[in-house]
Coordinates of C-alpha atoms and ligand atoms in Angstrom, one line a residue:
M1 CA -46.7 -20.2 -19.6
K2 CA -43.0 -20.2 -19.1
K3 CA -41.0 -17.6 -21.0
Q4 CA -37.4 -18.0 -21.9
F5 CA -34.7 -15.6 -21.1
R6 CA -33.1 -13.8 -24.0
A7 CA -29.9 -15.4 -25.1
E8 CA -27.3 -13.2 -23.4
S9 CA -29.3 -13.2 -20.2
K10 CA -29.4 -16.9 -20.3
K11 CA -25.7 -17.2 -20.4
L12 CA -25.2 -14.8 -17.6
L13 CA -27.8 -16.5 -15.6
D14 CA -26.0 -19.8 -16.1
M15 CA -22.9 -18.3 -14.9
M16 CA -24.6 -17.0 -11.8
I17 CA -26.3 -20.3 -11.0
H18 CA -23.1 -22.2 -11.4
S19 CA -20.9 -19.5 -10.0
I20 CA -17.7 -20.3 -8.4
Y21 CA -17.4 -16.7 -7.8
T22 CA -16.0 -16.3 -4.3
N23 CA -17.7 -13.1 -3.5
K24 CA -21.3 -14.3 -3.4
E25 CA -22.3 -11.8 -0.8
I26 CA -22.2 -9.0 -3.3
F27 CA -25.7 -10.1 -4.4
L28 CA -27.0 -8.0 -1.5
R29 CA -25.2 -4.9 -2.6
E30 CA -26.6 -5.3 -6.1
L31 CA -30.2 -5.7 -4.9
I32 CA -29.9 -2.8 -2.5
S33 CA -28.3 -0.7 -5.2
N34 CA -31.3 -1.4 -7.5
A35 CA -33.7 -0.6 -4.7
S36 CA -32.0 2.7 -4.1
D37 CA -32.2 3.5 -7.8
A38 CA -35.9 2.7 -7.7
L39 CA -36.3 5.1 -4.8
D40 CA -34.3 7.8 -6.7
K41 CA -36.5 7.4 -9.7
L42 CA -39.7 7.8 -7.6
S43 CA -38.4 10.8 -5.8
Y44 CA -37.4 12.4 -9.1
E45 CA -40.7 11.6 -10.7
S46 CA -42.6 13.0 -7.8
L47 CA -40.9 16.3 -8.3
T48 CA -41.3 16.5 -12.1
N49 CA -44.5 14.6 -12.9
Q50 CA -47.6 16.5 -11.6
D51 CA -50.0 13.8 -12.8
M52 CA -48.4 11.1 -10.7
K53 CA -50.8 9.7 -8.1
W54 CA -48.6 9.0 -5.2
E55 CA -49.2 9.4 -1.5
K56 CA -46.0 10.8 -0.1
K57 CA -44.3 8.3 2.2
E58 CA -40.9 8.0 3.7
L59 CA -38.7 6.1 1.2
E60 CA -37.0 3.1 2.6
I61 CA -35.5 -0.3 1.9
R62 CA -36.2 -3.2 4.2
L63 CA -34.6 -6.6 4.8
I64 CA -36.8 -9.4 6.0
P65 CA -35.0 -12.6 6.8
D66 CA -37.3 -15.6 7.5
K67 CA -35.4 -18.5 9.0
E68 CA -38.2 -21.0 8.9
A69 CA -39.0 -20.5 5.2
R70 CA -35.3 -19.9 4.5
T71 CA -36.1 -16.8 2.5
L72 CA -34.6 -13.4 2.5
T73 CA -36.8 -10.6 1.2
I74 CA -35.6 -7.2 0.1
T75 CA -38.3 -4.6 -0.3
D76 CA -38.4 -1.0 -1.5
N77 CA -41.3 1.4 -1.8
G78 CA -39.9 3.0 -4.9
I79 CA -41.1 3.4 -8.5
G80 CA -42.0 -0.3 -9.0
M81 CA -42.3 -2.1 -12.3
T82 CA -45.2 -2.7 -14.7
K83 CA -45.8 -6.0 -16.3
E84 CA -43.9 -4.8 -19.4
E85 CA -41.1 -3.5 -17.3
L86 CA -40.7 -6.8 -15.4
E87 CA -40.5 -8.5 -18.8
E88 CA -38.1 -6.1 -20.3
N89 CA -35.8 -5.6 -17.2
L90 CA -35.6 -9.0 -15.7
G91 CA -35.9 -11.1 -18.9
T92 CA -33.0 -9.5 -20.5
I93 CA -29.9 -7.5 -19.7
A94 CA -29.7 -3.8 -20.5
K95 CA -28.7 -3.3 -24.1
S96 CA -25.4 -1.6 -23.5
G97 CA -24.4 -4.2 -21.1
S98 CA -25.2 -7.1 -23.4
E99 CA -23.1 -5.7 -26.2
L100 CA -20.1 -5.5 -24.0
F101 CA -21.0 -8.8 -22.6
K102 CA -20.9 -10.6 -26.0
E103 CA -17.5 -9.1 -26.8
N104 CA -16.1 -10.5 -23.7
M105 CA -17.8 -13.8 -23.5
S106 CA -15.6 -16.8 -23.1
D107 CA -15.6 -19.4 -20.4
D108 CA -12.3 -18.7 -18.8
K109 CA -13.3 -15.1 -18.4
N110 CA -16.4 -15.9 -16.4
M111 CA -14.9 -14.9 -13.2
S112 CA -13.8 -11.5 -14.3
I113 CA -17.0 -10.9 -16.3
I114 CA -19.1 -11.4 -13.2
G115 CA -17.0 -8.7 -11.6
Q116 CA -16.8 -6.4 -14.6
F117 CA -20.4 -5.8 -15.3
G118 CA -23.1 -4.6 -13.1
V119 CA -24.7 -8.0 -13.2
G120 CA -27.1 -6.7 -10.7
F121 CA -30.3 -8.6 -10.4
Y122 CA -29.0 -11.8 -11.8
S123 CA -26.5 -12.1 -8.9
A124 CA -29.5 -13.2 -6.8
F125 CA -29.1 -16.6 -8.4
M126 CA -25.7 -17.0 -6.9
V127 CA -27.4 -17.7 -3.6
S128 CA -30.9 -18.7 -4.5
D129 CA -32.7 -21.6 -6.1
K130 CA -35.8 -19.5 -6.8
V131 CA -36.4 -15.8 -6.9
L132 CA -39.8 -14.2 -6.6
V133 CA -40.3 -10.5 -7.5
S134 CA -43.4 -8.9 -6.6
S135 CA -43.8 -5.4 -8.0
K136 CA -46.4 -2.6 -8.3
S137 CA -45.6 0.4 -10.4
V138 CA -46.7 3.8 -9.3
H139 CA -48.3 4.1 -12.7
S140 CA -50.5 1.0 -12.3
D141 CA -53.1 -0.4 -9.9
Q142 CA -52.2 -3.9 -10.7
A143 CA -49.3 -5.7 -9.1
Y144 CA -47.4 -8.6 -10.8
T145 CA -45.3 -11.4 -9.7
W146 CA -42.3 -12.6 -11.6
T147 CA -40.9 -16.0 -10.6
S148 CA -37.9 -17.9 -11.8
T149 CA -36.0 -21.0 -10.7
G150 CA -33.2 -20.1 -13.0
A151 CA -32.3 -21.5 -16.4
D152 CA -35.7 -22.9 -17.4
G153 CA -37.2 -19.5 -17.7
Y154 CA -39.6 -17.3 -15.8
T155 CA -43.3 -16.6 -15.4
I156 CA -45.2 -13.4 -14.8
K157 CA -48.6 -13.5 -13.2
E158 CA -51.0 -11.0 -11.7
G159 CA -50.4 -10.7 -8.0
E160 CA -51.4 -8.9 -4.8
K161 CA -49.5 -6.0 -3.5
E162 CA -50.8 -3.1 -1.5
D163 CA -48.2 -0.4 -2.1
N164 CA -46.1 0.7 -4.9
G165 CA -42.6 -0.7 -5.0
T166 CA -40.8 -4.0 -5.3
S167 CA -40.2 -6.9 -3.1
I168 CA -37.7 -9.5 -4.0
T169 CA -37.8 -12.8 -2.2
L170 CA -34.8 -15.1 -2.4
Y171 CA -35.3 -18.8 -1.7
L172 CA -31.8 -19.6 -0.5
K173 CA -29.9 -22.6 -1.8
E174 CA -29.3 -25.6 0.4
N175 CA -26.1 -25.4 2.4
T176 CA -23.1 -27.2 1.1
D177 CA -19.8 -28.1 2.7
E178 CA -18.2 -25.0 1.3
E179 CA -21.1 -22.6 1.4
K180 CA -23.4 -21.8 4.3
Y181 CA -26.2 -19.9 2.6
D182 CA -28.0 -19.8 6.0
E183 CA -25.7 -17.1 7.1
F184 CA -27.7 -14.7 4.9
L185 CA -30.6 -15.1 7.3
E186 CA -28.5 -14.0 10.3
E187 CA -29.2 -10.5 11.5
F188 CA -25.6 -10.1 12.4
K189 CA -24.3 -11.1 9.0
L190 CA -26.8 -8.9 7.2
E191 CA -26.0 -6.0 9.3
G192 CA -22.3 -6.5 8.6
L193 CA -22.9 -6.7 4.8
I194 CA -24.9 -3.5 4.9
K195 CA -22.2 -1.7 6.8
K196 CA -19.6 -3.1 4.5
Y197 CA -21.2 -2.4 1.1
S198 CA -24.2 -0.1 1.5
D199 CA -23.6 2.0 4.5
Y200 CA -23.8 5.3 2.7
I201 CA -26.9 4.6 0.6
H202 CA -28.9 7.7 1.3
Y203 CA -32.2 5.9 2.1
P204 CA -32.6 4.1 5.4
I205 CA -32.1 0.3 5.1
R206 CA -34.2 -1.2 7.9
M207 CA -34.7 -4.5 9.6
M208 CA -36.7 -5.8 12.6
V209 CA -34.2 -7.1 15.1
A210 CA -34.3 -8.6 18.5
G211 CA -34.5 -5.7 21.0
T212 CA -32.0 -5.1 23.7
N213 CA -34.7 -4.3 26.3
E214 CA -35.8 -6.8 28.9
K215 CA -38.7 -8.2 27.0
E216 CA -36.6 -8.5 23.9
E217 CA -39.4 -7.1 21.8
L218 CA -38.6 -6.7 18.2
E219 CA -37.4 -3.3 17.3
D220 CA -37.0 -1.5 14.0
K221 CA -33.4 -0.8 13.3
T222 CA -31.8 1.3 10.6
L223 CA -28.7 -0.5 9.5
N224 CA -26.9 2.1 7.4
S225 CA -25.5 5.5 8.5
M226 CA -26.8 7.2 5.3
I227 CA -24.6 10.3 5.3
P228 CA -21.1 9.8 4.2
I229 CA -18.7 11.8 6.3
W230 CA -16.6 12.6 3.3
Q231 CA -19.6 14.3 1.6
K232 CA -19.6 16.8 4.5
K233 CA -17.6 20.0 4.4
K234 CA -14.4 19.8 6.5
K235 CA -15.5 22.7 8.7
D236 CA -18.7 20.8 9.6
V237 CA -16.9 17.8 10.9
K238 CA -15.2 17.6 14.2
E239 CA -11.8 16.1 14.5
E240 CA -13.1 13.5 16.8
E241 CA -15.7 12.4 14.2
Y242 CA -13.0 11.8 11.7
N243 CA -11.0 9.9 14.2
D244 CA -13.9 7.8 15.3
F245 CA -14.8 7.1 11.7
Y246 CA -11.3 6.0 10.9
I247 CA -11.0 3.7 13.9
D248 CA -14.4 2.2 13.2
K249 CA -13.9 1.8 9.5
F250 CA -10.3 0.7 9.3
Y251 CA -10.2 -1.3 12.5
D252 CA -7.4 0.6 14.1
Y253 CA -7.0 1.1 17.8
E254 CA -5.3 4.5 17.5
K255 CA -6.5 7.7 15.9
P256 CA -4.8 8.6 12.7
L257 CA -1.7 10.9 12.5
R258 CA -3.3 13.0 9.8
V259 CA -6.6 13.4 8.0
I260 CA -6.6 14.6 4.4
Q261 CA -9.8 15.8 3.0
S262 CA -10.2 16.6 -0.7
D263 CA -13.0 17.9 -2.8
I264 CA -12.2 18.2 -6.5
E265 CA -14.5 19.6 -9.1
G266 CA -13.4 19.2 -12.7
L267 CA -13.4 16.9 -15.6
T268 CA -13.1 14.1 -13.2
S269 CA -14.7 15.2 -9.9
Y270 CA -14.2 13.3 -6.7
K271 CA -14.3 13.6 -3.0
A272 CA -11.7 11.9 -0.9
L273 CA -11.1 11.3 2.8
L274 CA -7.7 9.9 3.5
F275 CA -5.9 9.0 6.6
I276 CA -2.2 8.6 7.5
P277 CA -2.2 6.0 10.2
S278 CA -0.2 6.7 13.4
H279 CA 1.6 3.3 13.2
A280 CA 2.2 0.5 10.8
P281 CA -0.2 -2.4 10.8
F282 CA 1.4 -5.5 12.0
D283 CA 1.4 -7.0 8.6
Y284 CA 2.5 -3.9 6.8
Y285 CA 5.8 -5.1 5.6
S286 CA 4.6 -8.6 4.8
K287 CA 3.3 -10.1 1.6
N288 CA -0.2 -10.3 3.1
F289 CA -0.6 -6.5 3.2
E290 CA -2.9 -5.2 0.5
K291 CA -2.8 -1.5 -0.3
G292 CA -5.9 0.3 -1.6
L293 CA -8.6 2.9 -1.0
Q294 CA -12.3 2.2 -0.8
L295 CA -14.0 3.4 -4.0
Y296 CA -17.6 4.6 -3.9
S297 CA -19.8 5.9 -6.6
R298 CA -22.9 7.7 -5.5
G299 CA -22.9 6.1 -2.1
V300 CA -22.4 2.6 -3.3
L301 CA -19.2 0.8 -2.6
I302 CA -17.7 -0.4 -5.8
M303 CA -14.4 -1.7 -4.6
D304 CA -13.1 -2.3 -1.1
K305 CA -9.4 -2.0 -1.9
C306 CA -8.8 -0.2 -5.1
S307 CA -5.1 -0.5 -5.5
D308 CA -4.8 1.7 -8.6
L309 CA -5.6 4.7 -6.5
L310 CA -2.4 4.5 -4.5
P311 CA 1.2 4.4 -5.6
D312 CA 3.3 1.7 -3.7
H313 CA 5.3 4.3 -1.9
F314 CA 2.2 5.7 -0.2
S315 CA 0.6 2.3 0.3
F316 CA 0.2 3.0 4.0
V317 CA -2.6 5.5 3.3
K318 CA -6.1 4.4 4.2
G319 CA -9.3 6.1 3.1
I320 CA -12.2 6.6 0.7
V321 CA -12.7 8.0 -2.7
D322 CA -16.2 8.8 -4.0
S323 CA -16.6 9.8 -7.6
E324 CA -19.7 10.1 -9.6
D325 CA -17.6 9.9 -12.7
I326 CA -16.7 6.3 -12.1
S327 CA -19.6 4.4 -13.6
L328 CA -21.4 2.1 -11.3
N329 CA -23.0 -0.2 -13.9
I330 CA -19.9 -1.3 -15.7
S331 CA -17.3 -3.1 -13.8
R332 CA -18.0 -3.0 -10.2
E333 CA -15.1 -5.3 -9.3
T334 CA -12.5 -4.8 -11.9
L335 CA -12.7 -1.3 -13.0
Q336 CA -12.4 -0.4 -16.6
D337 CA -12.5 3.4 -16.0
N338 CA -8.7 3.2 -15.6
H339 CA -8.1 6.5 -17.2
K340 CA -10.3 8.4 -14.7
L341 CA -8.8 6.4 -11.9
G342 CA -5.4 7.4 -13.1
I343 CA -6.3 11.1 -12.9
I344 CA -7.7 10.7 -9.4
A345 CA -4.6 8.7 -8.3
K346 CA -2.2 11.3 -9.6
S347 CA -4.1 14.1 -7.8
L348 CA -4.2 12.1 -4.6
E349 CA -0.5 11.4 -4.8
T350 CA 0.2 15.1 -4.9
K351 CA -2.2 15.7 -2.0
I352 CA -0.5 13.1 0.2
R353 CA 3.0 14.4 -0.6
K354 CA 1.9 17.9 0.3
E355 CA 0.5 16.7 3.6
L356 CA 3.7 14.9 4.5
T357 CA 5.8 17.9 3.5
T358 CA 3.7 20.1 5.7
M359 CA 4.0 17.7 8.5
L360 CA 7.8 17.6 8.1
E361 CA 8.1 21.3 8.1
E362 CA 5.6 22.2 10.8
N363 CA 5.6 19.3 13.1
R364 CA 8.8 17.5 13.1
D365 CA 8.0 15.2 16.0
D366 CA 5.0 13.8 14.3
Y367 CA 6.9 13.4 11.0
E368 CA 9.7 11.5 12.7
K369 CA 7.2 9.2 14.3
F370 CA 5.6 8.7 10.9
Y371 CA 9.0 8.1 9.4
D372 CA 10.0 5.5 11.9
D373 CA 7.1 3.4 10.8
F374 CA 6.8 4.2 7.1
G375 CA 10.1 5.6 6.1
M376 CA 11.1 2.2 4.7
Q377 CA 8.3 2.4 2.3
L378 CA 9.3 5.8 1.0
K379 CA 12.8 4.5 0.5
Y380 CA 11.6 1.4 -1.2
G381 CA 9.6 3.7 -3.5
I382 CA 12.8 5.3 -4.7
Y383 CA 14.8 2.1 -4.9
S384 CA 12.2 0.0 -6.7
S385 CA 11.5 2.6 -9.3
Y386 CA 15.2 2.8 -10.1
G387 CA 15.1 6.4 -9.0
M388 CA 12.1 7.4 -11.1
N389 CA 10.1 8.5 -8.0
K390 CA 13.1 10.4 -6.8
E391 CA 11.7 13.9 -7.3
T392 CA 8.5 13.0 -5.5
L393 CA 10.2 11.4 -2.5
Q394 CA 13.7 12.7 -2.0
D395 CA 12.7 15.5 0.3
L396 CA 10.7 13.2 2.5
L397 CA 13.7 11.1 3.4
L398 CA 15.4 11.3 6.8
F399 CA 18.8 10.1 7.7
Y400 CA 20.8 10.2 11.0
S401 CA 23.5 12.9 11.1
S402 CA 27.0 12.4 12.6
H403 CA 26.5 15.8 14.3
D404 CA 23.9 14.9 16.9
K405 CA 22.7 11.5 15.8
K406 CA 19.4 13.1 15.0
Y407 CA 17.3 12.9 11.8
I408 CA 18.2 15.3 9.1
T409 CA 16.8 15.8 5.6
L410 CA 19.0 16.0 2.5
K411 CA 17.9 19.6 2.1
E412 CA 19.1 20.4 5.6
Y413 CA 22.4 18.6 4.9
I414 CA 23.0 20.8 1.8
E415 CA 22.2 23.9 3.8
R416 CA 24.8 22.9 6.4
M417 CA 27.6 22.0 4.0
I418 CA 30.8 23.9 4.5
E419 CA 32.7 26.0 2.0
G420 CA 34.2 23.9 -0.7
Q421 CA 32.3 20.8 0.1
D422 CA 30.9 19.2 -3.0
K423 CA 29.7 15.8 -1.8
I424 CA 27.2 14.3 0.6
Y425 CA 29.2 11.9 2.7
Y426 CA 27.6 8.9 4.2
A427 CA 28.7 5.9 6.3
C428 CA 26.9 2.5 6.7
G429 CA 26.7 0.2 9.7
E430 CA 24.5 -1.8 11.9
S431 CA 23.9 1.0 14.5
L432 CA 24.8 4.6 15.0
D433 CA 27.4 3.7 17.6
K434 CA 29.1 1.1 15.4
I435 CA 29.3 3.6 12.5
D436 CA 30.8 6.2 14.9
L437 CA 33.5 3.7 15.7
L438 CA 34.5 3.0 12.1
P439 CA 38.2 4.0 11.7
Q440 CA 37.4 6.1 8.6
V441 CA 34.8 8.2 10.3
E442 CA 37.2 9.9 12.7
R443 CA 38.9 12.1 10.2
V444 CA 35.9 12.8 7.9
K445 CA 33.8 13.8 10.8
E446 CA 36.2 16.4 11.9
K447 CA 35.6 18.2 8.6
Y448 CA 32.2 17.2 7.2
E449 CA 28.8 16.1 8.4
I450 CA 28.2 12.4 7.6
L451 CA 24.9 10.7 7.1
Y452 CA 24.8 7.6 9.2
L453 CA 22.9 4.8 7.3
T454 CA 21.7 2.1 9.7
N455 CA 19.3 0.4 7.4
S456 CA 20.6 -2.2 5.0
M457 CA 18.5 -0.7 2.2
D458 CA 19.7 2.9 2.7
E459 CA 22.8 2.7 0.5
F460 CA 20.8 1.1 -2.3
V461 CA 18.5 4.0 -2.2
L462 CA 21.3 6.6 -2.4
K463 CA 22.9 4.6 -5.2
S464 CA 19.6 4.6 -7.2
M465 CA 19.3 8.4 -6.6
M466 CA 22.9 9.0 -7.7
N467 CA 22.8 12.5 -6.4
Y468 CA 20.6 15.0 -4.6
N469 CA 19.9 18.1 -6.8
S470 CA 23.2 17.3 -8.6
T471 CA 25.4 16.9 -5.4
P472 CA 26.7 13.4 -5.5
F473 CA 26.8 11.0 -2.6
L474 CA 30.0 9.4 -1.4
N475 CA 30.4 6.5 1.0
I476 CA 33.3 7.3 3.3
S477 CA 34.3 3.7 3.0
D478 CA 34.9 4.2 -0.7
E479 CA 38.5 4.0 -1.8
S480 CA 38.1 7.3 -3.7
L481 CA 37.5 9.3 -0.5
D482 CA 40.2 12.0 -0.5
L483 CA 40.6 14.6 2.2
D484 CA 44.2 15.5 1.2
S485 CA 45.6 18.8 -0.1
E486 CA 47.4 18.5 -3.4
E487 CA 50.8 18.3 -1.7
E488 CA 49.7 15.6 0.7
R489 CA 48.2 13.7 -2.2
D490 CA 51.5 13.8 -4.1
A491 CA 53.4 12.7 -1.1
L492 CA 51.1 9.7 -0.5
K493 CA 51.3 8.7 -4.1
K494 CA 55.1 8.7 -3.8
S495 CA 55.3 6.6 -0.7
N496 CA 52.8 4.1 -2.2
E497 CA 54.9 3.9 -5.3
E498 CA 58.0 3.3 -3.2
S499 CA 56.4 0.4 -1.2
K500 CA 54.9 -1.2 -4.3
D501 CA 56.9 -4.3 -4.0
M502 CA 56.1 -4.7 -0.4
F503 CA 52.4 -4.4 -1.0
S504 CA 52.6 -7.0 -3.7
I505 CA 54.2 -9.5 -1.3
M506 CA 51.5 -8.7 1.2
T507 CA 48.7 -9.1 -1.3
D508 CA 50.0 -12.5 -2.2
A509 CA 50.0 -13.4 1.5
L510 CA 46.3 -12.8 1.4
N511 CA 45.9 -15.0 -1.6
K512 CA 44.7 -11.9 -3.5
E513 CA 41.6 -11.6 -1.4
V514 CA 41.9 -7.8 -1.6
E515 CA 42.3 -5.9 -4.8
A516 CA 45.2 -3.9 -3.4
I517 CA 47.0 -2.8 -0.2
Q518 CA 48.0 0.8 0.2
F519 CA 49.0 3.5 2.6
T520 CA 46.4 6.1 3.4
H521 CA 45.8 9.5 5.0
K522 CA 42.2 8.8 5.8
L523 CA 42.9 7.4 9.2
K524 CA 43.9 9.4 12.2
K525 CA 44.8 7.2 15.2
H526 CA 43.5 3.9 13.8
P527 CA 46.0 1.6 12.0
V528 CA 43.9 -0.1 9.3
C529 CA 40.6 -0.1 7.4
L530 CA 38.9 -1.8 4.6
T531 CA 37.5 0.3 1.7
S532 CA 35.9 -0.7 -1.6
K533 CA 36.1 0.3 -5.2
G534 CA 33.3 0.5 -7.7
E535 CA 29.5 -0.1 -7.4
V536 CA 29.3 -2.6 -4.6
S537 CA 30.3 -1.6 -1.1
V538 CA 31.1 -3.9 1.7
E539 CA 27.8 -3.1 3.3
M540 CA 26.0 -3.8 0.1
E541 CA 27.8 -7.1 -0.2
K542 CA 26.5 -8.1 3.2
T543 CA 22.9 -7.2 2.2
L544 CA 23.1 -8.9 -1.1
K545 CA 24.4 -12.1 0.5
E546 CA 21.0 -12.4 2.3
M547 CA 19.1 -12.2 -0.9
P548 CA 18.3 -14.9 -3.4
N549 CA 20.9 -15.0 -6.1
G550 CA 23.0 -12.4 -4.3
E551 CA 25.6 -14.8 -3.1
G552 CA 28.2 -14.3 -5.8
I553 CA 28.2 -10.5 -5.7
K554 CA 31.4 -9.3 -4.0
A555 CA 32.8 -5.9 -3.2
Q556 CA 36.2 -5.1 -4.5
T557 CA 38.1 -4.4 -1.4
I558 CA 41.3 -2.5 -0.6
M559 CA 43.2 -2.7 2.6
E560 CA 44.4 0.7 3.6
I561 CA 47.1 1.2 6.3
N562 CA 47.6 4.5 8.2
E563 CA 50.9 5.8 7.0
S564 CA 51.6 7.7 10.1
H565 CA 50.9 4.8 12.4
P566 CA 53.9 2.9 13.9
I567 CA 52.6 -0.3 12.2
A568 CA 53.6 1.2 8.8
E569 CA 57.2 1.6 9.9
K570 CA 57.2 -1.9 11.3
L571 CA 55.9 -3.4 8.0
K572 CA 58.6 -1.5 6.1
A573 CA 61.3 -2.8 8.5
L574 CA 60.2 -6.4 8.0
Y575 CA 60.3 -5.9 4.3
Q576 CA 63.8 -4.4 4.4
E577 CA 65.0 -7.3 6.6
E578 CA 63.5 -9.6 4.0
N579 CA 61.5 -11.3 6.8
K580 CA 58.8 -12.5 4.5
E581 CA 57.3 -14.9 7.0
E582 CA 56.6 -12.3 9.6
L583 CA 55.5 -9.8 7.0
A584 CA 52.9 -12.3 5.8
Q585 CA 51.8 -13.0 9.4
Y586 CA 51.3 -9.3 10.1
T587 CA 49.4 -8.8 6.9
K588 CA 47.0 -11.6 7.8
I589 CA 46.4 -10.2 11.3
L590 CA 45.9 -6.7 9.9
Y591 CA 43.5 -8.0 7.3
A592 CA 41.6 -9.9 9.9
Q593 CA 41.3 -6.8 12.0
A594 CA 40.0 -4.8 9.1
R595 CA 37.4 -7.4 8.3
L596 CA 36.2 -7.6 11.9
I597 CA 35.9 -3.8 12.1
E598 CA 33.7 -3.9 9.1
G599 CA 31.5 -6.6 10.7
L600 CA 32.7 -9.3 8.3
S601 CA 33.6 -12.8 9.4
L602 CA 36.9 -14.5 9.2
D603 CA 37.5 -17.6 7.0
N604 CA 39.9 -19.1 9.5
P605 CA 39.7 -17.5 12.9
T606 CA 41.8 -20.2 14.5
E607 CA 44.7 -19.4 12.3
I608 CA 44.5 -15.7 13.3
S609 CA 44.2 -16.5 17.0
N610 CA 47.3 -18.7 16.8
L611 CA 49.2 -16.0 14.9
V612 CA 48.4 -13.3 17.4
C613 CA 49.4 -15.6 20.3
E614 CA 52.7 -16.5 18.6
I615 CA 53.5 -12.8 18.4
M616 CA 52.4 -12.1 21.9
A617 CA 54.6 -14.8 23.3
K618 CA 57.7 -13.4 21.6
Ligands
ADP1 P1 -28.9 -2.6 -13.8 O1 -29.3 -2.2 -12.4 O2 -27.4 -2.7 -13.8 O3 -29.5 -1.9 -14.9 P2 -30.2 -5.1 -13.1 O4 -30.1 -6.4 -13.8 O5 -29.7 -5.0 -11.7 O6 -29.3 -4.1 -14.0 O7 -31.6 -4.6 -13.2 C1 -32.2 -4.4 -14.4 C2 -33.3 -3.4 -14.4 O8 -34.4 -3.9 -13.6 C3 -32.9 -2.1 -13.7 O9 -32.3 -1.2 -14.6 C4 -34.3 -1.6 -13.3 O10 -34.9 -0.9 -14.3 C5 -35.1 -2.8 -12.9 N1 -35.1 -3.1 -11.5 C6 -34.3 -3.9 -10.8 N2 -34.6 -3.9 -9.5 C7 -35.6 -3.0 -9.4 C8 -36.3 -2.5 -8.2 N3 -36.1 -2.9 -7.0 N4 -37.3 -1.6 -8.5 C9 -37.5 -1.1 -9.7 N5 -36.9 -1.6 -10.8 C10 -35.9 -2.5 -10.6

């Protein structure tokens, strides 16, 4: 007689049968996990129950693919199920599960529900038309066979089975254009799935495979490695073992730069094994890159890339977290234990930061190598959080110094500041050499160390930080830069005042493209430079232009002319002679030069070229 599944089970079953769930392969993980539980139960009972009649045997799980019959059988020699247990366990879903299940039931949620609950056994129907469970409990001499082709119910009959345990036979669905169920009969595929999901199940998972010897006799192969390396004490694991594990597990060709091992006992206990790669993966700075750590609970992989465990600024970290406190039954794919995950994530973030800090302090070469590859991500972490992650990340930043063109930290900069210096000076440009040649750099460099920012993002990062431990940053191309003594300042103010009228004629000649024109003391031997006022610098304008919607954002520029350069006298002379035409020409040429120095293009280069030649020919 056919029995019907209980209501909730039927719904879940329907979903499994008609699953559009992309990750069908997880059925194997679920069945292996059940088998492992059954072995756990047996080994526990054998220790605690004196009356149990059980001949001690090695506990194992076995995969038996049969290509002709198109079946895949998963066996265990564990606790097994009685008739009643088969009925109770496979005819319905565990109570706690079904309660949750009802609350969440709605069609559009199907996808996530499949992931959220430990749907376990029922996932077999994602790949099978028919499932046959043969089981013999250690507490019974009679074996039973449970069979179901899905929605129409199930039957339980007496069956033959020599040893205790459970054997689940899946009659695989026919292949379709999209799905090749046959692949679940391939040794290679099965091995891969075990490695991927169940490698650290602590019982051997075995399969007869074609041997590698001449006769190609079948040989028995254990597919999983069983002992997780992260469960071992750090002192018991050789560096090479960690490196090999990393290379194998995370498909890298180089050993990691650092290995971080962590074993935390507390309200939320976990073990973690993290790696800082020695180089950025090719897709690291692309949209395709997915951050995340592998999450295990008691040797079972729950999630391959759990992104909640890593903040974006440390997204380069690879590794594994194993926590018994993350429940395995609820939510294998989309975790609901977010609170616990949050606690683990926070603690990992601190660990990673400490490791990086130690590397920075004790092995500068390694750190600089790391920074060349991942520094962008740290900077991005500050910028994208509007400075919120500043405290965490600011001491991990490196910038080039004007002193020796080598990397320097902000802390080191502060330590090297001279008496009376109250700002951190920086300059931006395409390359160190180009920055070095900026007219403004010459004088500032004589007095102060300057950070040379060569990455277009750098200035945005400093802007979002505003200051470093309350010392503000100042772009040397900012109009407000002032190296003068009080007297010099007053004198400059005076001469700018006197030439006010001349500057206004000059500004008109440029069609007010600049906010102002003025004399300056910032320059030493160079005649002219372009500075900016307010939030947006010329460098930032260039970067913003490249971004969507950034086109309209402009820097407010000021053309500054070296007061002690002969060109200043020349301009004044032209003004006094009321030679407006030449004054306008000179202004245009000076402005063109200032723009070119800043790496900006000219609106009308032909006009400038003609003007220069006209003057040359005089
Ligand atoms: P879950 O494992 O999440 O409880 P399942 O639907 O996967 O849910 O399994 C239901 C129950 O069936 C299990 O709790 C267990 O009692 C029983 N069961 C499943 N597979 C086996 C097995 N291989 N051996 C013994 N019992 C099993």
